[in-house]
């Protein structure tokens, strides 16, 4: 755990950390825009694990603006990376993800971008354009590193191709604090509902697909519960049929509400995270988030997930800071750019 702070410390200080990180990130994105680095050709976001999940709302936002963009798992493509003239934004909180470094290193230097928390780091060293979060102290199961990464890639998506960063980010730390307080009793009820589930399905619509992915990873890491993630439409195309004894966490609006009621009325445990006015019922706990842009909402969804998994892990007697398996080939040494 050397170099990390505890999960409790990270979550307790997250609002203050975001308050400091947001203007720091914004100034870097604005500088990239001013130098013409955020051009008309849409980007590819490259990452793995939570870093890949963090890019989902940014890709959605760019596509809403009519800009070609997508995200790619760094471990799922042969090298050299074939992306044409599209800029590639490598996303890695540590800056040391081996698969992401290897893929980024195969494209022309002029197309290499990076979003990292830690600098210097191998990705920071080989990226031609960089947005750094500020080396924010983070927990081993990432909390503030994840939410600040969502902010960074979101701002890039807003500023890309002549766009403007949403001014609502200036007040976001206050909204985060208010939401944190509002969520406390809702998290208690949601945790009580799902804590004994043998497995979990996380389902999200559009930009919330990343929250579903991040949620499944977080519950596997922190609470050691087998969990899967997918988009709503893919879930409806067969995957929903094996609901079984597991519980379900859905992110979205009208369609997800209908799915939540279908599952809960059949006796399955469901948590619905939404901005819509929906009532809880038997087997269904509705978690209401405030209205916000899809980019900002992804950060609030992460806030909910972080609180929920801490409660569930505690209920199951799992120590958050203790991971079971450690792999020696997923991170490279600092300064060992390939």
Short mmCIF file of N, CA, C and O in Angstrom, two decimals, residues 175-312:
data_model
loop_
_atom_site.label_atom_id
_atom_site.label_comp_id
_atom_site.label_asym_id
_atom_site.label_seq_id
_atom_site.Cartn_x
_atom_site.Cartn_y
_atom_site.Cartn_z
N UNK A 175 -21.69 21.06 -5.46
CA UNK A 175 -22.74 20.09 -5.79
C UNK A 175 -22.34 18.70 -5.30
O UNK A 175 -23.19 17.94 -4.79
N UNK A 176 -21.09 18.35 -5.42
CA UNK A 176 -20.58 17.06 -4.97
C UNK A 176 -20.81 16.91 -3.46
O UNK A 176 -21.28 15.87 -2.99
N UNK A 177 -20.48 17.96 -2.71
CA UNK A 177 -20.67 17.91 -1.26
C UNK A 177 -22.15 17.76 -0.89
O UNK A 177 -22.50 16.98 0.00
N UNK A 178 -23.00 18.51 -1.57
CA UNK A 178 -24.43 18.43 -1.29
C UNK A 178 -24.97 17.03 -1.60
O UNK A 178 -25.77 16.47 -0.84
N UNK A 179 -24.51 16.48 -2.70
CA UNK A 179 -24.96 15.14 -3.11
C UNK A 179 -24.47 14.09 -2.13
O UNK A 179 -25.18 13.14 -1.79
N UNK A 180 -23.25 14.27 -1.64
CA UNK A 180 -22.68 13.34 -0.66
C UNK A 180 -23.57 13.25 0.57
O UNK A 180 -23.86 12.16 1.07
N UNK A 181 -24.01 14.40 1.06
CA UNK A 181 -24.89 14.43 2.22
C UNK A 181 -26.25 13.81 1.91
O UNK A 181 -26.79 13.02 2.70
N UNK A 182 -26.79 14.16 0.75
CA UNK A 182 -28.10 13.66 0.34
C UNK A 182 -28.10 12.15 0.17
O UNK A 182 -29.09 11.47 0.46
N UNK A 183 -26.98 11.60 -0.30
CA UNK A 183 -26.92 10.17 -0.61
C UNK A 183 -26.81 9.27 0.61
O UNK A 183 -27.13 8.08 0.54
N UNK A 184 -26.34 9.81 1.73
CA UNK A 184 -26.02 8.96 2.89
C UNK A 184 -27.15 8.01 3.27
O UNK A 184 -26.92 6.78 3.36
N UNK A 185 -28.38 8.48 3.50
CA UNK A 185 -29.44 7.52 3.87
C UNK A 185 -29.83 6.60 2.72
O UNK A 185 -30.22 5.44 2.95
N UNK A 186 -29.71 7.08 1.48
CA UNK A 186 -30.04 6.24 0.33
C UNK A 186 -29.04 5.10 0.19
O UNK A 186 -29.40 3.97 -0.16
N UNK A 187 -27.77 5.40 0.45
CA UNK A 187 -26.74 4.36 0.40
C UNK A 187 -26.99 3.31 1.46
O UNK A 187 -26.85 2.10 1.21
N UNK A 188 -27.38 3.74 2.66
CA UNK A 188 -27.69 2.78 3.73
C UNK A 188 -28.76 1.79 3.28
O UNK A 188 -28.63 0.57 3.46
N UNK A 189 -29.83 2.31 2.69
CA UNK A 189 -30.94 1.43 2.28
C UNK A 189 -30.53 0.52 1.11
O UNK A 189 -30.88 -0.66 1.08
N UNK A 190 -29.80 1.08 0.16
CA UNK A 190 -29.38 0.27 -0.99
C UNK A 190 -28.43 -0.84 -0.56
O UNK A 190 -28.52 -1.98 -1.03
N UNK A 191 -27.52 -0.53 0.36
CA UNK A 191 -26.57 -1.54 0.84
C UNK A 191 -27.29 -2.65 1.58
O UNK A 191 -26.96 -3.84 1.42
N UNK A 192 -28.25 -2.29 2.38
CA UNK A 192 -29.02 -3.31 3.12
C UNK A 192 -29.74 -4.25 2.16
O UNK A 192 -29.84 -5.46 2.41
N UNK A 193 -30.20 -3.71 1.06
CA UNK A 193 -30.94 -4.52 0.09
C UNK A 193 -30.05 -5.54 -0.62
O UNK A 193 -30.45 -6.68 -0.85
N UNK A 194 -28.82 -5.13 -0.99
CA UNK A 194 -28.01 -5.98 -1.88
C UNK A 194 -26.83 -6.66 -1.20
O UNK A 194 -26.14 -7.47 -1.83
N UNK A 195 -26.58 -6.38 0.09
CA UNK A 195 -25.34 -6.83 0.73
C UNK A 195 -25.15 -8.34 0.70
O UNK A 195 -24.02 -8.83 0.66
N UNK A 196 -26.23 -9.11 0.71
CA UNK A 196 -26.09 -10.57 0.76
C UNK A 196 -26.19 -11.22 -0.62
O UNK A 196 -26.17 -12.45 -0.73
N UNK A 197 -26.25 -10.42 -1.66
CA UNK A 197 -26.38 -10.98 -3.02
C UNK A 197 -25.13 -11.77 -3.40
O UNK A 197 -24.01 -11.32 -3.16
N UNK A 198 -25.30 -12.93 -4.03
CA UNK A 198 -24.14 -13.72 -4.44
C UNK A 198 -23.45 -13.18 -5.68
O UNK A 198 -22.31 -13.53 -5.97
N UNK A 199 -24.16 -12.33 -6.43
CA UNK A 199 -23.58 -11.74 -7.63
C UNK A 199 -24.34 -10.46 -7.94
O UNK A 199 -25.44 -10.22 -7.41
N UNK A 200 -23.75 -9.64 -8.79
CA UNK A 200 -24.35 -8.35 -9.13
C UNK A 200 -24.26 -8.08 -10.62
O UNK A 200 -23.24 -8.36 -11.25
N UNK A 201 -25.33 -7.54 -11.17
CA UNK A 201 -25.34 -7.02 -12.54
C UNK A 201 -25.38 -5.50 -12.46
O UNK A 201 -26.24 -4.93 -11.78
N UNK A 202 -24.48 -4.85 -13.17
CA UNK A 202 -24.48 -3.39 -13.29
C UNK A 202 -24.84 -3.04 -14.73
O UNK A 202 -24.21 -3.54 -15.67
N UNK A 203 -25.86 -2.20 -14.87
CA UNK A 203 -26.40 -1.90 -16.20
C UNK A 203 -26.54 -0.39 -16.34
O UNK A 203 -27.07 0.27 -15.44
N UNK A 204 -26.07 0.16 -17.47
CA UNK A 204 -26.16 1.60 -17.66
C UNK A 204 -26.51 1.96 -19.08
O UNK A 204 -26.17 1.24 -20.03
N UNK A 205 -27.16 3.10 -19.23
CA UNK A 205 -27.54 3.59 -20.55
C UNK A 205 -26.57 4.66 -21.02
O UNK A 205 -26.19 5.54 -20.24
N UNK A 206 -26.16 4.59 -22.28
CA UNK A 206 -25.37 5.65 -22.89
C UNK A 206 -24.15 6.02 -22.10
O UNK A 206 -23.27 5.18 -21.84
N UNK A 207 -24.04 7.30 -21.64
CA UNK A 207 -22.85 7.72 -20.91
C UNK A 207 -22.68 7.02 -19.58
O UNK A 207 -21.58 6.98 -19.02
N UNK A 208 -23.75 6.42 -19.06
CA UNK A 208 -23.67 5.71 -17.78
C UNK A 208 -23.14 4.29 -17.93
O UNK A 208 -22.98 3.59 -16.93
N UNK A 209 -22.87 3.87 -19.16
CA UNK A 209 -22.25 2.55 -19.35
C UNK A 209 -20.93 2.47 -18.59
O UNK A 209 -20.58 1.44 -18.01
N UNK A 210 -20.19 3.58 -18.60
CA UNK A 210 -18.93 3.62 -17.87
C UNK A 210 -19.12 3.44 -16.37
O UNK A 210 -18.31 2.80 -15.70
N UNK A 211 -20.20 3.99 -15.83
CA UNK A 211 -20.48 3.81 -14.40
C UNK A 211 -20.80 2.35 -14.09
O UNK A 211 -20.41 1.82 -13.04
N UNK A 212 -21.52 1.69 -14.99
CA UNK A 212 -21.78 0.26 -14.81
C UNK A 212 -20.47 -0.52 -14.80
O UNK A 212 -20.27 -1.40 -13.95
N UNK A 213 -19.58 -0.20 -15.73
CA UNK A 213 -18.29 -0.90 -15.79
C UNK A 213 -17.45 -0.63 -14.54
O UNK A 213 -16.86 -1.55 -13.97
N UNK A 214 -17.41 0.64 -14.14
CA UNK A 214 -16.64 0.99 -12.94
C UNK A 214 -17.24 0.34 -11.70
O UNK A 214 -16.51 -0.10 -10.80
N UNK A 215 -18.57 0.26 -11.64
CA UNK A 215 -19.23 -0.36 -10.50
C UNK A 215 -18.91 -1.84 -10.38
O UNK A 215 -18.60 -2.34 -9.29
N UNK A 216 -18.98 -2.54 -11.50
CA UNK A 216 -18.68 -3.98 -11.46
C UNK A 216 -17.24 -4.22 -11.02
O UNK A 216 -16.96 -5.11 -10.20
N UNK A 217 -16.31 -3.41 -11.53
CA UNK A 217 -14.90 -3.56 -11.14
C UNK A 217 -14.72 -3.26 -9.66
O UNK A 217 -14.04 -3.99 -8.93
N UNK A 218 -15.33 -2.18 -9.20
CA UNK A 218 -15.18 -1.78 -7.81
C UNK A 218 -15.71 -2.85 -6.85
O UNK A 218 -15.10 -3.15 -5.83
N UNK A 219 -16.86 -3.44 -7.20
CA UNK A 219 -17.43 -4.46 -6.31
C UNK A 219 -16.62 -5.76 -6.35
O UNK A 219 -16.56 -6.48 -5.35
N UNK A 220 -16.00 -6.04 -7.48
CA UNK A 220 -15.10 -7.20 -7.52
C UNK A 220 -13.86 -6.94 -6.66
O UNK A 220 -13.41 -7.80 -5.91
N UNK A 221 -13.29 -5.73 -6.79
CA UNK A 221 -12.06 -5.40 -6.07
C UNK A 221 -12.29 -5.24 -4.57
O UNK A 221 -11.53 -5.77 -3.75
N UNK A 222 -13.31 -4.48 -4.22
CA UNK A 222 -13.48 -4.05 -2.83
C UNK A 222 -14.33 -5.00 -2.01
O UNK A 222 -14.00 -5.30 -0.86
N UNK A 223 -15.45 -5.47 -2.58
CA UNK A 223 -16.36 -6.34 -1.82
C UNK A 223 -16.23 -7.81 -2.22
O UNK A 223 -16.88 -8.66 -1.61
N UNK A 224 -15.42 -8.09 -3.25
CA UNK A 224 -15.17 -9.47 -3.72
C UNK A 224 -16.45 -10.20 -4.11
O UNK A 224 -16.62 -11.40 -3.82
N UNK A 225 -17.33 -9.48 -4.76
CA UNK A 225 -18.57 -10.08 -5.26
C UNK A 225 -18.46 -10.23 -6.77
O UNK A 225 -18.15 -9.26 -7.47
N UNK A 226 -18.70 -11.41 -7.32
CA UNK A 226 -18.72 -11.55 -8.78
C UNK A 226 -19.72 -10.57 -9.38
O UNK A 226 -20.88 -10.51 -8.96
N UNK A 227 -19.28 -9.78 -10.35
CA UNK A 227 -20.13 -8.73 -10.91
C UNK A 227 -19.85 -8.59 -12.39
O UNK A 227 -18.73 -8.78 -12.86
N UNK A 228 -20.89 -8.24 -13.14
CA UNK A 228 -20.76 -8.01 -14.57
C UNK A 228 -21.35 -6.66 -14.92
O UNK A 228 -22.13 -6.10 -14.15
N UNK A 229 -20.98 -6.13 -16.08
CA UNK A 229 -21.46 -4.82 -16.51
C UNK A 229 -21.78 -4.84 -17.98
O UNK A 229 -21.08 -5.50 -18.77
N UNK A 230 -22.83 -4.12 -18.35
CA UNK A 230 -23.16 -3.99 -19.77
C UNK A 230 -24.13 -2.83 -19.96
O UNK A 230 -24.74 -2.34 -19.02
N UNK A 231 -24.25 -2.43 -21.23
CA UNK A 231 -25.22 -1.41 -21.57
C UNK A 231 -26.63 -1.97 -21.51
O UNK A 231 -26.85 -3.18 -21.64
N UNK A 232 -27.59 -1.06 -21.35
CA UNK A 232 -28.98 -1.49 -21.17
C UNK A 232 -29.47 -2.36 -22.32
O UNK A 232 -30.07 -3.42 -22.11
N UNK A 233 -29.27 -1.90 -23.54
CA UNK A 233 -29.81 -2.63 -24.68
C UNK A 233 -29.19 -4.01 -24.82
O UNK A 233 -29.88 -4.98 -25.15
N UNK A 234 -27.90 -4.13 -24.55
CA UNK A 234 -27.26 -5.45 -24.61
C UNK A 234 -27.80 -6.34 -23.50
O UNK A 234 -27.97 -7.55 -23.67
N UNK A 235 -28.08 -5.75 -22.35
CA UNK A 235 -28.63 -6.52 -21.23
C UNK A 235 -30.00 -7.11 -21.60
O UNK A 235 -30.31 -8.25 -21.24
N UNK A 236 -30.78 -6.34 -22.34
CA UNK A 236 -32.12 -6.80 -22.72
C UNK A 236 -32.09 -7.87 -23.80
O UNK A 236 -33.07 -8.60 -23.98
N UNK A 237 -30.96 -7.97 -24.51
CA UNK A 237 -30.86 -8.95 -25.59
C UNK A 237 -30.35 -10.28 -25.04
O UNK A 237 -29.34 -10.82 -25.51
N UNK A 238 -31.01 -10.79 -24.00
CA UNK A 238 -30.71 -12.13 -23.51
C UNK A 238 -30.06 -12.21 -22.15
O UNK A 238 -30.35 -13.12 -21.37
N UNK A 239 -29.15 -11.27 -21.84
CA UNK A 239 -28.39 -11.39 -20.59
C UNK A 239 -29.28 -11.29 -19.35
O UNK A 239 -28.98 -11.89 -18.31
N UNK A 240 -30.37 -10.58 -19.46
CA UNK A 240 -31.28 -10.39 -18.33
C UNK A 240 -31.95 -11.70 -17.90
O UNK A 240 -32.42 -11.83 -16.77
N UNK A 241 -31.97 -12.68 -18.79
CA UNK A 241 -32.68 -13.93 -18.52
C UNK A 241 -32.11 -14.70 -17.35
O UNK A 241 -32.81 -15.51 -16.74
N UNK A 242 -30.84 -14.50 -17.01
CA UNK A 242 -30.23 -15.27 -15.93
C UNK A 242 -30.18 -14.46 -14.64
O UNK A 242 -29.20 -14.51 -13.89
N UNK A 243 -31.24 -13.70 -14.36
CA UNK A 243 -31.26 -12.84 -13.18
C UNK A 243 -30.97 -13.63 -11.90
O UNK A 243 -30.23 -13.19 -11.04
N UNK A 244 -31.54 -14.79 -11.76
CA UNK A 244 -31.22 -15.68 -10.63
C UNK A 244 -31.38 -15.03 -9.28
O UNK A 244 -32.28 -14.23 -9.05
N UNK A 245 -30.45 -15.35 -8.38
CA UNK A 245 -30.50 -14.83 -7.01
C UNK A 245 -29.70 -13.55 -6.86
O UNK A 245 -29.65 -12.97 -5.77
N UNK A 246 -29.05 -13.11 -7.92
CA UNK A 246 -28.22 -11.92 -7.84
C UNK A 246 -29.05 -10.65 -7.74
O UNK A 246 -30.27 -10.65 -7.91
N UNK A 247 -28.37 -9.54 -7.45
CA UNK A 247 -29.01 -8.23 -7.38
C UNK A 247 -28.58 -7.41 -8.59
O UNK A 247 -27.63 -7.77 -9.31
N UNK A 248 -29.25 -6.28 -8.80
CA UNK A 248 -29.08 -5.50 -10.02
C UNK A 248 -28.98 -4.02 -9.67
O UNK A 248 -29.78 -3.51 -8.88
N UNK A 249 -28.00 -3.35 -10.25
CA UNK A 249 -27.83 -1.91 -10.07
C UNK A 249 -27.92 -1.28 -11.45
O UNK A 249 -27.09 -1.56 -12.33
N UNK A 250 -28.93 -0.44 -11.65
CA UNK A 250 -29.19 0.16 -12.96
C UNK A 250 -29.00 1.67 -12.89
O UNK A 250 -29.41 2.32 -11.92
N UNK A 251 -28.40 2.22 -13.95
CA UNK A 251 -28.21 3.66 -14.08
C UNK A 251 -28.95 4.15 -15.32
O UNK A 251 -28.74 3.61 -16.41
N UNK A 252 -29.81 5.15 -15.16
CA UNK A 252 -30.47 5.66 -16.35
C UNK A 252 -31.80 6.32 -16.08
O UNK A 252 -32.08 6.79 -14.97
N UNK A 253 -32.65 6.31 -17.11
CA UNK A 253 -33.91 7.02 -17.06
C UNK A 253 -35.11 6.12 -17.26
O UNK A 253 -35.24 5.07 -16.61
N UNK A 254 -35.95 6.47 -18.21
CA UNK A 254 -37.24 5.79 -18.37
C UNK A 254 -37.07 4.31 -18.69
O UNK A 254 -37.76 3.46 -18.10
N UNK A 255 -36.18 3.97 -19.62
CA UNK A 255 -36.03 2.56 -19.99
C UNK A 255 -35.50 1.74 -18.83
O UNK A 255 -35.97 0.62 -18.57
N UNK A 256 -34.55 2.28 -18.10
CA UNK A 256 -33.97 1.56 -16.97
C UNK A 256 -35.00 1.44 -15.85
O UNK A 256 -35.01 0.43 -15.13
N UNK A 257 -35.86 2.43 -15.70
CA UNK A 257 -36.93 2.34 -14.70
C UNK A 257 -37.87 1.19 -15.02
O UNK A 257 -38.29 0.43 -14.13
N UNK A 258 -38.19 1.04 -16.28
CA UNK A 258 -39.06 -0.07 -16.68
C UNK A 258 -38.40 -1.41 -16.40
O UNK A 258 -39.04 -2.36 -15.92
N UNK A 259 -37.11 -1.52 -16.70
CA UNK A 259 -36.38 -2.76 -16.43
C UNK A 259 -36.35 -3.02 -14.92
O UNK A 259 -36.54 -4.15 -14.46
N UNK A 260 -36.09 -1.96 -14.15
CA UNK A 260 -36.04 -2.10 -12.69
C UNK A 260 -37.35 -2.62 -12.13
O UNK A 260 -37.37 -3.51 -11.26
N UNK A 261 -38.46 -2.10 -12.62
CA UNK A 261 -39.77 -2.57 -12.14
C UNK A 261 -40.06 -4.00 -12.60
O UNK A 261 -40.62 -4.80 -11.84
N UNK A 262 -39.66 -4.34 -13.82
CA UNK A 262 -39.84 -5.70 -14.30
C UNK A 262 -39.11 -6.69 -13.40
O UNK A 262 -39.66 -7.73 -13.00
N UNK A 263 -37.86 -6.37 -13.06
CA UNK A 263 -37.07 -7.26 -12.22
C UNK A 263 -37.61 -7.31 -10.80
O UNK A 263 -37.77 -8.40 -10.22
N UNK A 264 -37.89 -6.16 -10.23
CA UNK A 264 -38.34 -6.13 -8.82
C UNK A 264 -39.70 -6.79 -8.65
O UNK A 264 -39.96 -7.47 -7.64
N UNK A 265 -40.58 -6.64 -9.62
CA UNK A 265 -41.90 -7.26 -9.54
C UNK A 265 -41.82 -8.78 -9.66
O UNK A 265 -42.73 -9.50 -9.24
N UNK A 266 -40.70 -9.25 -10.22
CA UNK A 266 -40.47 -10.69 -10.29
C UNK A 266 -39.72 -11.20 -9.06
O UNK A 266 -39.33 -12.37 -9.00
N UNK A 267 -39.48 -10.30 -8.09
CA UNK A 267 -38.87 -10.71 -6.84
C UNK A 267 -37.37 -10.52 -6.75
O UNK A 267 -36.74 -10.97 -5.78
N UNK A 268 -36.78 -9.85 -7.73
CA UNK A 268 -35.34 -9.63 -7.72
C UNK A 268 -35.00 -8.31 -7.05
O UNK A 268 -35.74 -7.33 -7.16
N UNK A 269 -33.85 -8.27 -6.39
CA UNK A 269 -33.39 -7.06 -5.70
C UNK A 269 -32.79 -6.09 -6.69
O UNK A 269 -31.87 -6.46 -7.44
N UNK A 270 -33.24 -4.84 -6.66
CA UNK A 270 -32.82 -3.86 -7.66
C UNK A 270 -32.54 -2.51 -7.00
O UNK A 270 -33.31 -2.05 -6.15
N UNK A 271 -31.45 -1.89 -7.42
CA UNK A 271 -31.17 -0.49 -7.08
C UNK A 271 -31.19 0.29 -8.40
O UNK A 271 -30.47 -0.06 -9.34
N UNK A 272 -32.02 1.31 -8.46
CA UNK A 272 -32.11 2.17 -9.65
C UNK A 272 -31.53 3.54 -9.30
O UNK A 272 -32.02 4.21 -8.40
N UNK A 273 -30.49 3.94 -10.03
CA UNK A 273 -29.85 5.24 -9.83
C UNK A 273 -30.29 6.14 -10.97
O UNK A 273 -29.98 5.87 -12.14
N UNK A 274 -31.01 7.21 -10.65
CA UNK A 274 -31.65 8.01 -11.69
C UNK A 274 -31.82 9.45 -11.23
O UNK A 274 -31.77 9.74 -10.03
N UNK A 275 -32.04 10.32 -12.19
CA UNK A 275 -32.43 11.70 -11.87
C UNK A 275 -33.94 11.87 -11.99
O UNK A 275 -34.46 12.96 -11.69
N UNK A 276 -34.64 10.84 -12.41
CA UNK A 276 -36.08 10.91 -12.60
C UNK A 276 -36.83 10.76 -11.27
O UNK A 276 -36.30 10.23 -10.29
N UNK A 277 -38.09 11.17 -11.28
CA UNK A 277 -38.94 11.08 -10.10
C UNK A 277 -39.61 9.70 -10.09
O UNK A 277 -40.68 9.50 -10.65
N UNK A 278 -38.94 8.75 -9.47
CA UNK A 278 -39.42 7.36 -9.41
C UNK A 278 -39.48 6.96 -7.94
O UNK A 278 -38.60 7.32 -7.15
N UNK A 279 -40.51 6.21 -7.57
CA UNK A 279 -40.70 5.80 -6.19
C UNK A 279 -40.11 4.40 -5.94
O UNK A 279 -40.17 3.53 -6.80
N UNK A 280 -39.55 4.23 -4.76
CA UNK A 280 -39.11 2.90 -4.35
C UNK A 280 -40.32 2.01 -4.10
O UNK A 280 -41.43 2.49 -3.88
N UNK A 281 -40.11 0.71 -4.15
CA UNK A 281 -41.18 -0.26 -3.89
C UNK A 281 -40.54 -1.54 -3.38
O UNK A 281 -39.32 -1.59 -3.12
N UNK A 282 -41.35 -2.59 -3.23
CA UNK A 282 -40.81 -3.86 -2.76
C UNK A 282 -39.67 -4.32 -3.66
O UNK A 282 -39.83 -4.37 -4.89
N UNK A 283 -38.54 -4.65 -3.06
CA UNK A 283 -37.35 -5.15 -3.76
C UNK A 283 -36.67 -4.08 -4.63
O UNK A 283 -35.70 -4.39 -5.32
N UNK A 284 -37.17 -2.85 -4.62
CA UNK A 284 -36.61 -1.79 -5.47
C UNK A 284 -36.27 -0.57 -4.63
O UNK A 284 -37.15 0.04 -4.02
N UNK A 285 -34.99 -0.23 -4.60
CA UNK A 285 -34.54 0.99 -3.92
C UNK A 285 -34.12 2.00 -5.00
O UNK A 285 -33.22 1.73 -5.80
N UNK A 286 -34.80 3.14 -5.03
CA UNK A 286 -34.50 4.18 -6.00
C UNK A 286 -33.57 5.21 -5.36
O UNK A 286 -33.84 5.74 -4.29
N UNK A 287 -32.45 5.48 -6.02
CA UNK A 287 -31.47 6.46 -5.56
C UNK A 287 -31.56 7.66 -6.50
O UNK A 287 -31.30 7.53 -7.70
N UNK A 288 -31.93 8.80 -5.95
CA UNK A 288 -32.13 10.00 -6.76
C UNK A 288 -30.87 10.86 -6.76
O UNK A 288 -30.36 11.23 -5.70
N UNK A 289 -30.39 11.19 -7.95
CA UNK A 289 -29.28 12.11 -8.11
C UNK A 289 -29.80 13.43 -8.65
O UNK A 289 -30.82 13.46 -9.35
N UNK A 290 -29.10 14.53 -8.39
CA UNK A 290 -29.54 15.82 -8.92
C UNK A 290 -29.33 15.90 -10.43
O UNK A 290 -28.50 15.19 -11.00
N UNK A 291 -30.08 16.76 -11.06
CA UNK A 291 -29.91 16.99 -12.50
C UNK A 291 -28.53 17.58 -12.76
O UNK A 291 -28.08 18.48 -12.06
N UNK A 292 -27.87 17.08 -13.78
CA UNK A 292 -26.54 17.57 -14.15
C UNK A 292 -26.26 17.12 -15.58
O UNK A 292 -26.97 16.28 -16.14
N UNK A 293 -25.21 17.66 -16.18
CA UNK A 293 -24.81 17.20 -17.50
C UNK A 293 -24.42 15.73 -17.42
O UNK A 293 -24.11 15.21 -16.33
N UNK A 294 -24.41 15.04 -18.56
CA UNK A 294 -24.04 13.62 -18.55
C UNK A 294 -22.61 13.42 -18.05
O UNK A 294 -22.32 12.42 -17.37
N UNK A 295 -21.72 14.37 -18.34
CA UNK A 295 -20.34 14.26 -17.85
C UNK A 295 -20.28 14.39 -16.34
O UNK A 295 -19.64 13.60 -15.65
N UNK A 296 -20.95 15.41 -15.80
CA UNK A 296 -20.93 15.62 -14.35
C UNK A 296 -21.69 14.50 -13.63
O UNK A 296 -21.29 14.09 -12.53
N UNK A 297 -22.75 14.02 -14.24
CA UNK A 297 -23.53 12.95 -13.62
C UNK A 297 -22.69 11.69 -13.41
O UNK A 297 -22.86 10.98 -12.42
N UNK A 298 -21.77 11.43 -14.33
CA UNK A 298 -20.91 10.26 -14.19
C UNK A 298 -20.07 10.34 -12.92
O UNK A 298 -19.79 9.32 -12.27
N UNK A 299 -19.65 11.54 -12.52
CA UNK A 299 -18.89 11.70 -11.29
C UNK A 299 -19.79 11.45 -10.07
O UNK A 299 -19.38 10.81 -9.10
N UNK A 300 -21.02 11.92 -10.13
CA UNK A 300 -21.96 11.70 -9.02
C UNK A 300 -22.34 10.23 -8.91
O UNK A 300 -22.54 9.71 -7.80
N UNK A 301 -22.45 9.55 -10.04
CA UNK A 301 -22.71 8.11 -10.02
C UNK A 301 -21.55 7.38 -9.35
O UNK A 301 -21.75 6.43 -8.58
N UNK A 302 -20.33 7.83 -9.62
CA UNK A 302 -19.15 7.23 -8.98
C UNK A 302 -19.17 7.47 -7.48
O UNK A 302 -18.80 6.58 -6.69
N UNK A 303 -19.57 8.66 -7.07
CA UNK A 303 -19.70 8.96 -5.65
C UNK A 303 -20.64 7.97 -4.97
O UNK A 303 -20.33 7.43 -3.89
N UNK A 304 -21.77 7.71 -5.58
CA UNK A 304 -22.71 6.73 -5.03
C UNK A 304 -22.09 5.35 -4.94
O UNK A 304 -22.18 4.67 -3.90
N UNK A 305 -21.43 4.92 -6.00
CA UNK A 305 -20.82 3.58 -6.02
C UNK A 305 -19.77 3.43 -4.94
O UNK A 305 -19.68 2.39 -4.28
N UNK A 306 -18.96 4.46 -4.74
CA UNK A 306 -17.91 4.39 -3.73
C UNK A 306 -18.49 4.23 -2.33
O UNK A 306 -17.96 3.46 -1.51
N UNK A 307 -19.56 4.96 -2.04
CA UNK A 307 -20.20 4.82 -0.74
C UNK A 307 -20.89 3.48 -0.58
O UNK A 307 -20.80 2.84 0.48
N UNK A 308 -21.54 3.03 -1.64
CA UNK A 308 -22.26 1.76 -1.58
C UNK A 308 -21.32 0.59 -1.35
O UNK A 308 -21.58 -0.28 -0.52
N UNK A 309 -20.22 0.55 -2.08
CA UNK A 309 -19.32 -0.60 -1.96
C UNK A 309 -18.67 -0.64 -0.58
O UNK A 309 -18.42 -1.72 -0.03
N UNK A 310 -18.40 0.52 0.01
CA UNK A 310 -17.82 0.55 1.35
C UNK A 310 -18.79 -0.06 2.36
O UNK A 310 -18.40 -0.85 3.23
N UNK A 311 -20.08 0.29 2.25
CA UNK A 311 -21.08 -0.27 3.15
C UNK A 311 -21.24 -1.77 2.95
O UNK A 311 -21.35 -2.53 3.92
N UNK A 312 -21.27 -2.21 1.71
CA UNK A 312 -21.45 -3.63 1.42
C UNK A 312 -20.24 -4.44 1.88
O UNK A 312 -20.39 -5.52 2.47
#
